[in-house]
CSV table of C-alpha atoms and ligand atoms in Angstrom, one decimal:
chain,number,residue,atom,x,y,z
A,1,UNK,CA,60.0,124.9,99.7
A,2,UNK,CA,59.5,121.4,98.0
A,3,UNK,CA,59.1,123.1,94.6
A,4,UNK,CA,62.5,124.7,94.5
A,5,UNK,CA,63.9,124.6,91.0
A,6,UNK,CA,67.5,124.4,89.9
A,7,UNK,CA,67.4,128.0,88.8
A,8,UNK,CA,66.1,129.1,92.3
A,9,UNK,CA,68.8,127.0,94.0
A,10,UNK,CA,71.5,128.7,91.9
A,11,UNK,CA,70.0,132.1,92.8
A,12,UNK,CA,70.0,131.2,96.4
A,13,UNK,CA,73.6,130.2,96.3
A,14,UNK,CA,74.5,133.5,94.6
A,15,UNK,CA,72.7,135.4,97.3
A,16,UNK,CA,74.7,133.9,100.1
A,17,UNK,CA,78.0,133.9,98.2
A,18,UNK,CA,80.7,135.2,99.1
A,19,UNK,CA,79.5,135.5,102.8
A,20,UNK,CA,79.3,131.7,103.3
A,21,UNK,CA,82.9,131.2,102.2
A,22,UNK,CA,84.2,134.1,104.3
A,23,UNK,CA,82.4,132.8,107.4
A,24,UNK,CA,83.5,129.2,106.8
A,25,UNK,CA,87.2,130.1,106.2
A,26,UNK,CA,87.3,132.3,109.4
A,27,UNK,CA,85.6,129.5,111.4
A,28,UNK,CA,88.0,126.9,110.1
A,29,UNK,CA,91.0,128.9,111.0
A,30,UNK,CA,89.7,129.5,114.5
A,31,UNK,CA,87.8,126.3,115.4
A,32,UNK,CA,88.2,123.7,112.7
A,33,UNK,CA,90.4,120.7,112.9
A,34,UNK,CA,94.2,121.3,112.5
A,35,UNK,CA,95.7,118.2,114.1
A,36,UNK,CA,95.2,115.5,111.5
A,37,UNK,CA,98.4,114.1,110.2
A,38,UNK,CA,97.6,114.7,106.5
A,39,UNK,CA,97.0,118.4,107.2
A,40,UNK,CA,100.6,118.9,108.4
A,41,UNK,CA,102.1,119.0,104.9
A,42,UNK,CA,99.5,119.7,102.1
A,43,UNK,CA,101.3,117.4,99.8
A,44,UNK,CA,99.4,115.5,97.0
A,45,UNK,CA,100.6,112.1,98.0
A,46,UNK,CA,99.5,112.4,101.6
A,47,UNK,CA,96.2,114.2,100.8
A,48,UNK,CA,95.4,111.6,98.1
A,49,UNK,CA,96.2,108.7,100.5
A,50,UNK,CA,94.1,110.2,103.3
A,51,UNK,CA,91.2,110.9,101.0
A,52,UNK,CA,91.0,107.4,99.6
A,53,UNK,CA,91.3,106.0,103.2
A,54,UNK,CA,88.6,108.3,104.5
A,55,UNK,CA,86.0,107.2,101.9
A,56,UNK,CA,83.5,105.2,103.9
A,57,UNK,CA,85.8,105.0,106.9
A,58,UNK,CA,86.0,107.1,110.2
A,59,UNK,CA,88.9,109.4,110.9
A,60,UNK,CA,89.8,107.6,114.1
A,61,UNK,CA,90.2,104.3,112.2
A,62,UNK,CA,92.2,105.9,109.3
A,63,UNK,CA,94.8,107.5,111.6
A,64,UNK,CA,96.7,104.2,112.4
A,65,UNK,CA,96.5,103.0,108.8
A,66,UNK,CA,97.7,106.3,107.4
A,67,UNK,CA,100.8,106.2,109.6
A,68,UNK,CA,101.6,102.6,108.8
A,69,UNK,CA,101.2,103.3,105.0
A,70,UNK,CA,103.5,106.3,105.1
A,71,UNK,CA,106.1,104.5,107.1
A,72,UNK,CA,106.1,101.6,104.7
A,73,UNK,CA,105.5,103.6,101.5
A,74,UNK,CA,106.9,107.1,102.2
A,75,UNK,CA,106.5,108.2,98.5
A,76,UNK,CA,104.2,107.4,95.6
A,77,UNK,CA,107.3,105.7,94.0
A,78,UNK,CA,107.6,103.4,96.9
A,79,UNK,CA,103.9,102.5,96.8
A,80,UNK,CA,104.0,101.9,93.0
A,81,UNK,CA,107.0,99.6,93.3
A,82,UNK,CA,105.5,97.4,96.1
A,83,UNK,CA,103.8,94.1,95.3
A,84,UNK,CA,100.0,94.4,95.3
A,85,UNK,CA,99.8,91.7,98.0
A,86,UNK,CA,101.8,93.8,100.4
A,87,UNK,CA,99.5,96.8,99.8
A,88,UNK,CA,96.4,94.6,100.4
A,89,UNK,CA,98.0,93.1,103.5
A,90,UNK,CA,98.6,96.6,104.9
A,91,UNK,CA,95.0,97.6,103.9
A,92,UNK,CA,93.4,94.6,105.6
A,93,UNK,CA,90.7,95.8,108.1
A,94,UNK,CA,89.9,99.0,106.2
A,95,UNK,CA,87.4,97.2,103.9
A,96,UNK,CA,86.4,98.1,100.4
A,97,UNK,CA,89.5,96.4,99.0
A,98,UNK,CA,88.9,97.8,95.5
A,99,UNK,CA,90.2,101.1,97.0
A,100,UNK,CA,93.5,99.4,97.8
A,101,UNK,CA,93.8,97.9,94.3
A,102,UNK,CA,93.0,101.3,92.7
A,103,UNK,CA,95.5,103.0,95.1
A,104,UNK,CA,98.2,100.7,93.8
A,105,UNK,CA,97.2,101.1,90.1
A,106,UNK,CA,97.0,104.9,90.6
A,107,UNK,CA,100.5,105.1,92.1
A,108,UNK,CA,101.8,103.1,89.1
A,109,UNK,CA,100.0,105.4,86.7
A,110,UNK,CA,101.4,108.5,88.4
A,111,UNK,CA,104.9,107.1,88.0
A,112,UNK,CA,104.4,105.8,84.4
A,113,UNK,CA,102.3,108.6,82.9
A,114,UNK,CA,103.1,111.7,85.0
A,115,UNK,CA,106.7,111.3,85.8
A,116,UNK,CA,106.0,110.6,89.5
A,117,UNK,CA,104.2,113.9,90.0
A,118,UNK,CA,100.4,114.2,90.6
A,119,UNK,CA,98.6,116.3,88.1
A,120,UNK,CA,97.6,119.8,89.4
A,121,UNK,CA,93.9,120.1,88.2
A,122,UNK,CA,90.8,118.2,89.4
A,123,UNK,CA,90.0,117.4,85.8
A,124,UNK,CA,93.4,115.7,85.1
A,125,UNK,CA,93.4,114.0,88.5
A,126,UNK,CA,90.1,112.3,87.7
A,127,UNK,CA,91.8,110.4,84.8
A,128,UNK,CA,93.7,108.4,87.4
A,129,UNK,CA,92.3,105.1,88.8
A,130,UNK,CA,90.1,105.4,91.9
A,131,UNK,CA,90.1,109.2,91.9
A,132,UNK,CA,86.5,110.5,91.5
A,133,UNK,CA,85.4,114.1,91.3
A,134,UNK,CA,85.3,114.7,95.0
A,135,UNK,CA,88.7,113.2,95.8
A,136,UNK,CA,90.1,115.1,92.8
A,137,UNK,CA,88.6,118.3,94.1
A,138,UNK,CA,90.1,117.7,97.5
A,139,UNK,CA,93.6,117.2,96.2
A,140,UNK,CA,93.4,120.1,93.7
A,141,UNK,CA,92.0,122.6,96.3
A,142,UNK,CA,94.2,121.5,99.2
A,143,UNK,CA,97.4,121.3,97.3
A,144,UNK,CA,97.1,123.6,94.4
A,145,UNK,CA,94.4,126.1,95.5
A,146,UNK,CA,92.0,125.2,92.6
A,147,UNK,CA,88.6,126.8,93.1
A,148,UNK,CA,86.6,123.6,93.0
A,149,UNK,CA,84.2,122.2,95.6
A,150,UNK,CA,84.5,118.8,97.1
A,151,UNK,CA,81.2,116.9,97.0
A,152,UNK,CA,81.2,113.9,99.3
A,153,UNK,CA,78.2,112.7,101.3
A,154,UNK,CA,78.8,115.1,104.2
A,155,UNK,CA,79.1,118.1,101.9
A,156,UNK,CA,76.0,117.2,100.1
A,157,UNK,CA,74.2,117.1,103.4
A,158,UNK,CA,75.6,120.4,104.6
A,159,UNK,CA,74.9,122.2,101.3
A,160,UNK,CA,71.4,120.7,101.0
A,161,UNK,CA,70.6,122.2,104.4
A,162,UNK,CA,72.2,125.6,104.0
A,163,UNK,CA,70.5,126.1,100.7
A,164,UNK,CA,67.4,124.2,101.7
A,165,UNK,CA,67.6,122.0,98.6
A,166,UNK,CA,64.7,119.6,99.1
A,167,UNK,CA,64.9,117.7,95.9
A,168,UNK,CA,65.6,113.9,96.1
A,169,UNK,CA,69.3,113.3,95.9
A,170,UNK,CA,68.7,109.8,94.6
A,171,UNK,CA,68.1,111.5,91.3
A,172,UNK,CA,71.3,112.4,89.5
A,173,UNK,CA,70.0,115.6,88.0
A,174,UNK,CA,69.3,116.9,91.5
A,175,UNK,CA,72.8,116.2,92.6
A,176,UNK,CA,74.1,118.0,89.5
A,177,UNK,CA,72.1,121.0,90.5
A,178,UNK,CA,73.6,121.0,93.9
A,179,UNK,CA,77.0,120.7,92.4
A,180,UNK,CA,76.4,123.7,90.2
A,181,UNK,CA,75.3,125.7,93.3
A,182,UNK,CA,78.4,124.5,95.2
A,183,UNK,CA,80.6,125.9,92.5
A,184,UNK,CA,79.1,129.3,93.2
A,185,UNK,CA,80.1,129.1,96.8
A,186,UNK,CA,83.8,128.6,96.6
A,187,UNK,CA,86.0,131.6,97.8
A,188,UNK,CA,87.2,134.1,95.3
A,189,UNK,CA,90.9,133.7,96.4
A,190,UNK,CA,92.6,130.5,95.7
A,191,UNK,CA,94.7,130.8,98.8
A,192,UNK,CA,91.5,130.4,100.9
A,193,UNK,CA,90.6,127.1,99.2
A,194,UNK,CA,92.4,124.8,101.7
A,195,UNK,CA,90.7,126.3,104.7
A,196,UNK,CA,87.3,126.4,102.8
A,197,UNK,CA,87.6,122.7,101.8
A,198,UNK,CA,88.7,121.7,105.3
A,199,UNK,CA,85.9,123.8,106.7
A,200,UNK,CA,83.3,122.0,104.7
A,201,UNK,CA,84.7,118.7,105.9
A,202,UNK,CA,84.8,119.9,109.5
A,203,UNK,CA,81.3,121.3,109.5
A,204,UNK,CA,79.9,118.0,108.1
A,205,UNK,CA,81.9,116.0,110.7
A,206,UNK,CA,81.4,118.1,113.8
A,207,UNK,CA,78.4,120.4,113.6
A,208,UNK,CA,76.1,119.7,110.7
A,209,UNK,CA,75.8,116.0,111.6
A,210,UNK,CA,73.1,113.7,110.2
A,211,UNK,CA,70.7,113.6,113.1
A,212,UNK,CA,71.3,116.6,115.4
A,213,UNK,CA,72.8,119.6,113.6
A,214,UNK,CA,74.4,122.0,116.1
A,215,UNK,CA,72.9,125.1,114.5
A,216,UNK,CA,73.5,127.4,117.4
A,217,UNK,CA,77.2,127.1,117.2
A,218,UNK,CA,77.4,126.9,113.4
A,219,UNK,CA,79.2,129.7,111.5
A,220,UNK,CA,76.4,129.6,108.8
A,221,UNK,CA,73.6,129.8,111.3
A,222,UNK,CA,72.3,133.3,110.2
A,223,UNK,CA,72.4,132.4,106.5
A,224,UNK,CA,71.2,128.9,106.6
A,225,UNK,CA,67.9,128.6,104.8
A,226,UNK,CA,67.4,125.0,106.0
A,227,UNK,CA,67.7,126.1,109.6
A,228,UNK,CA,64.9,128.7,109.1
A,229,UNK,CA,62.6,125.9,108.0
A,230,UNK,CA,62.9,124.6,111.6
A,231,UNK,CA,63.9,121.0,110.7
A,232,UNK,CA,67.2,121.0,108.8
A,233,UNK,CA,67.8,117.4,109.9
A,234,UNK,CA,65.1,116.4,107.4
A,235,UNK,CA,67.6,117.2,104.6
A,236,UNK,CA,68.9,115.9,102.4
A,237,UNK,CA,66.1,114.0,101.0
A,238,UNK,CA,67.1,110.6,99.7
A,239,UNK,CA,64.4,108.1,98.9
A,240,UNK,CA,66.3,105.3,97.4
A,241,UNK,CA,67.8,103.5,100.4
A,242,UNK,CA,70.4,100.8,100.1
A,243,UNK,CA,68.7,97.4,100.6
A,244,UNK,CA,70.6,95.2,103.1
A,245,UNK,CA,70.7,91.5,102.6
A,246,UNK,CA,72.1,88.5,104.4
A,247,UNK,CA,74.5,85.8,103.3
A,248,UNK,CA,75.9,82.7,105.0
A,249,UNK,CA,79.1,80.9,104.1
A,250,UNK,CA,80.9,77.8,105.3
A,251,UNK,CA,84.7,78.0,105.3
A,252,UNK,CA,86.8,74.9,105.3
A,253,UNK,CA,90.0,75.7,107.3
A,254,UNK,CA,92.1,72.9,106.1
A,255,UNK,CA,95.5,72.4,107.6
A,256,UNK,CA,98.1,69.9,106.2
A,257,UNK,CA,101.8,69.8,107.3
A,258,UNK,CA,101.5,73.3,108.9
A,259,UNK,CA,100.0,74.7,105.7
A,260,UNK,CA,96.6,76.2,105.1
A,261,UNK,CA,94.6,76.0,101.8
A,262,UNK,CA,93.9,79.5,100.6
A,263,UNK,CA,92.3,80.7,97.4
A,264,UNK,CA,92.4,84.1,95.8
A,265,UNK,CA,89.2,86.0,95.2
A,266,UNK,CA,88.4,87.3,91.7
A,267,UNK,CA,89.3,90.9,90.8
A,268,UNK,CA,85.7,92.1,91.2
A,269,UNK,CA,83.2,91.8,94.1
A,270,UNK,CA,83.6,91.4,97.8
A,271,UNK,CA,87.2,90.9,99.0
A,272,UNK,CA,88.4,91.4,95.4
A,273,UNK,CA,91.9,90.0,95.0
A,274,UNK,CA,92.3,89.0,98.6
A,275,UNK,CA,93.2,85.5,99.8
A,276,UNK,CA,90.6,83.6,101.8
A,277,UNK,CA,89.6,80.1,102.9
A,278,UNK,CA,87.3,78.5,100.3
A,279,UNK,CA,83.7,79.8,100.6
A,280,UNK,CA,80.8,77.4,100.4
A,281,UNK,CA,77.1,78.3,100.3
A,282,UNK,CA,75.8,75.5,102.4
A,283,UNK,CA,76.6,72.9,105.1
A,284,UNK,CA,75.8,70.2,102.4
A,285,UNK,CA,78.5,71.6,100.0
A,286,UNK,CA,81.0,71.6,102.9
A,287,UNK,CA,80.1,68.0,103.7
A,288,UNK,CA,80.6,67.0,100.0
A,289,UNK,CA,84.0,68.6,100.0
A,290,UNK,CA,85.2,67.1,103.3
A,291,UNK,CA,83.7,63.6,103.0
A,292,UNK,CA,82.4,61.7,105.9
A,293,UNK,CA,85.7,61.5,107.8
A,294,UNK,CA,86.2,65.3,107.4
A,295,UNK,CA,82.7,66.0,108.6
A,296,UNK,CA,83.3,64.0,111.7
A,297,UNK,CA,86.7,65.5,112.4
A,298,UNK,CA,86.4,69.1,111.4
A,299,UNK,CA,86.0,71.3,114.4
A,300,UNK,CA,83.3,74.1,114.2
A,301,UNK,CA,84.8,77.5,115.0
A,302,UNK,CA,82.6,80.3,116.4
A,303,UNK,CA,80.2,81.7,113.9
A,304,UNK,CA,80.8,85.4,113.2
A,305,UNK,CA,79.0,88.2,111.4
A,306,UNK,CA,80.9,90.3,108.9
A,307,UNK,CA,79.1,93.6,108.2
A,308,UNK,CA,79.4,95.2,104.8
A,309,UNK,CA,77.6,98.3,103.5
A,310,UNK,CA,74.8,96.3,101.9
A,311,UNK,CA,75.3,92.9,103.5
A,312,UNK,CA,75.4,91.0,106.8
A,313,UNK,CA,77.7,88.0,106.0
A,314,UNK,CA,77.7,85.1,108.4
A,315,UNK,CA,80.8,83.0,108.4
A,316,UNK,CA,81.0,79.4,109.7
A,317,UNK,CA,84.6,78.1,109.7
A,318,UNK,CA,85.4,74.4,110.2
A,319,UNK,CA,89.0,73.5,111.1
A,320,UNK,CA,90.4,70.1,110.1
A,321,UNK,CA,94.0,69.1,110.6
A,322,UNK,CA,94.6,66.5,108.0
A,323,UNK,CA,97.0,63.6,107.6
A,324,UNK,CA,98.7,62.8,104.3
A,325,UNK,CA,96.1,60.3,103.2
A,326,UNK,CA,93.2,62.6,104.0
A,327,UNK,CA,94.8,65.5,102.2
A,328,UNK,CA,95.4,63.3,99.1
A,329,UNK,CA,91.8,62.3,99.1
A,330,UNK,CA,90.4,65.8,99.5
A,331,UNK,CA,92.9,67.6,97.2
A,332,UNK,CA,91.2,66.9,93.8
A,333,UNK,CA,87.9,68.2,95.1
A,334,UNK,CA,89.6,71.2,96.6
A,335,UNK,CA,91.3,72.0,93.4
A,336,UNK,CA,88.1,71.7,91.5
A,337,UNK,CA,86.4,74.0,93.9
A,338,UNK,CA,89.1,76.7,94.0
A,339,UNK,CA,91.4,76.5,91.0
A,340,UNK,CA,93.3,79.6,92.2
A,341,UNK,CA,94.0,77.8,95.5
A,342,UNK,CA,97.3,76.7,97.0
A,343,UNK,CA,98.9,75.5,100.2
A,344,UNK,CA,100.4,78.4,102.2
A,345,UNK,CA,102.7,77.8,105.1
A,346,UNK,CA,101.2,79.1,108.3
A,347,UNK,CA,104.4,81.0,108.9
A,348,UNK,CA,103.8,82.9,105.6
A,349,UNK,CA,100.2,83.9,106.2
A,350,UNK,CA,101.2,87.4,107.1
A,351,UNK,CA,102.6,88.0,103.6
A,352,UNK,CA,99.2,87.3,102.0
A,353,UNK,CA,96.4,89.9,101.7
A,354,UNK,CA,93.7,88.4,104.0
A,355,UNK,CA,90.4,90.2,104.8
A,356,UNK,CA,90.2,91.3,108.4
A,357,UNK,CA,87.9,88.5,109.7
A,358,UNK,CA,90.2,85.8,108.3
A,359,UNK,CA,93.3,87.5,109.5
A,360,UNK,CA,91.7,87.4,112.9
A,361,UNK,CA,90.7,83.8,112.6
A,362,UNK,CA,93.9,82.5,111.2
A,363,UNK,CA,96.0,84.6,113.6
B,1,SF4,S1,72.9,126.1,110.6
B,1,SF4,FE1,72.5,124.0,111.2
B,1,SF4,S2,71.6,123.1,109.4
B,1,SF4,FE2,72.5,125.0,108.7
B,1,SF4,S3,74.6,124.4,108.0
B,1,SF4,FE3,74.7,125.0,110.2
B,1,SF4,S4,74.5,123.1,111.4
B,1,SF4,FE4,73.8,122.7,109.3
């Protein structure tokens, strides 16, 4: 099976179409998930919001955030009009903050360029910030019945198995071939698209899971070529694994007159646009900033590990409540270190977009 070509894959897809779609739609109606809040009204704003939140994040985590966002921003117009900091604050804890920034920019573009109405096709939706092909397909198929296939990580896994596509998905051309095959599998009737799309998501989340696919109860069991190989869990093949690395930072938590010194992170990179304590790469750099008095007085806080997709990040905060003279001495060094920095009243911290570990720390 390792030598399957793109043409053979396409042929395989054509052989099982339209049966796969028929089986999946029926299964979704009977046994799929129907209780998720964004399913209650298939409305572009809600679907878009849920899709962006669900990227890299579990459904159970997203539920609370989704409700809070909708309560605060019931429409795309409300979201577009909100200050970015408020959006980031509400997003804190979901991670991948570029998603929140794009969410805000996208809402503003929908208002400015599309009269407050989401475009109806996957192609047009992809022109908006933060909406990639799979999210665009989800919105277009759920809300407008467009016959396009979503293609997130779960769907790639499910389709690789059902079509026994054993080529390495680290190679873009192999993903493209799978996409072409996926396009063959969508139902003929556009009114079946919401159930089909949801069915793909449900299958990936509940039955065709990464380690132990539940083939016996799967609606595609009889047609699944991967299952016939005996080891569907070997698929998909992906050789290029994300390399994890470690980083350690020292965070001066400087308090002066009930204010904390915060700096804003650059627009790109980890915690983009969020407010944090200054970040230093070594104990020595921290000592240089604080001076001998600060080193003696700053209280070490518990070291914590912040886990990102590719990085384990160790954080070492040191809290120092400074008097006026001490603050005056440290300030020039602080300003040189973090030009975007400023004193923020402890009472106002909730108004600033802080990453989850700092929100927890600063309370
Ligand atoms: S039969 Fe098994 S491997 Fe095939 S799609 Fe279903 S759960 Fe996945």
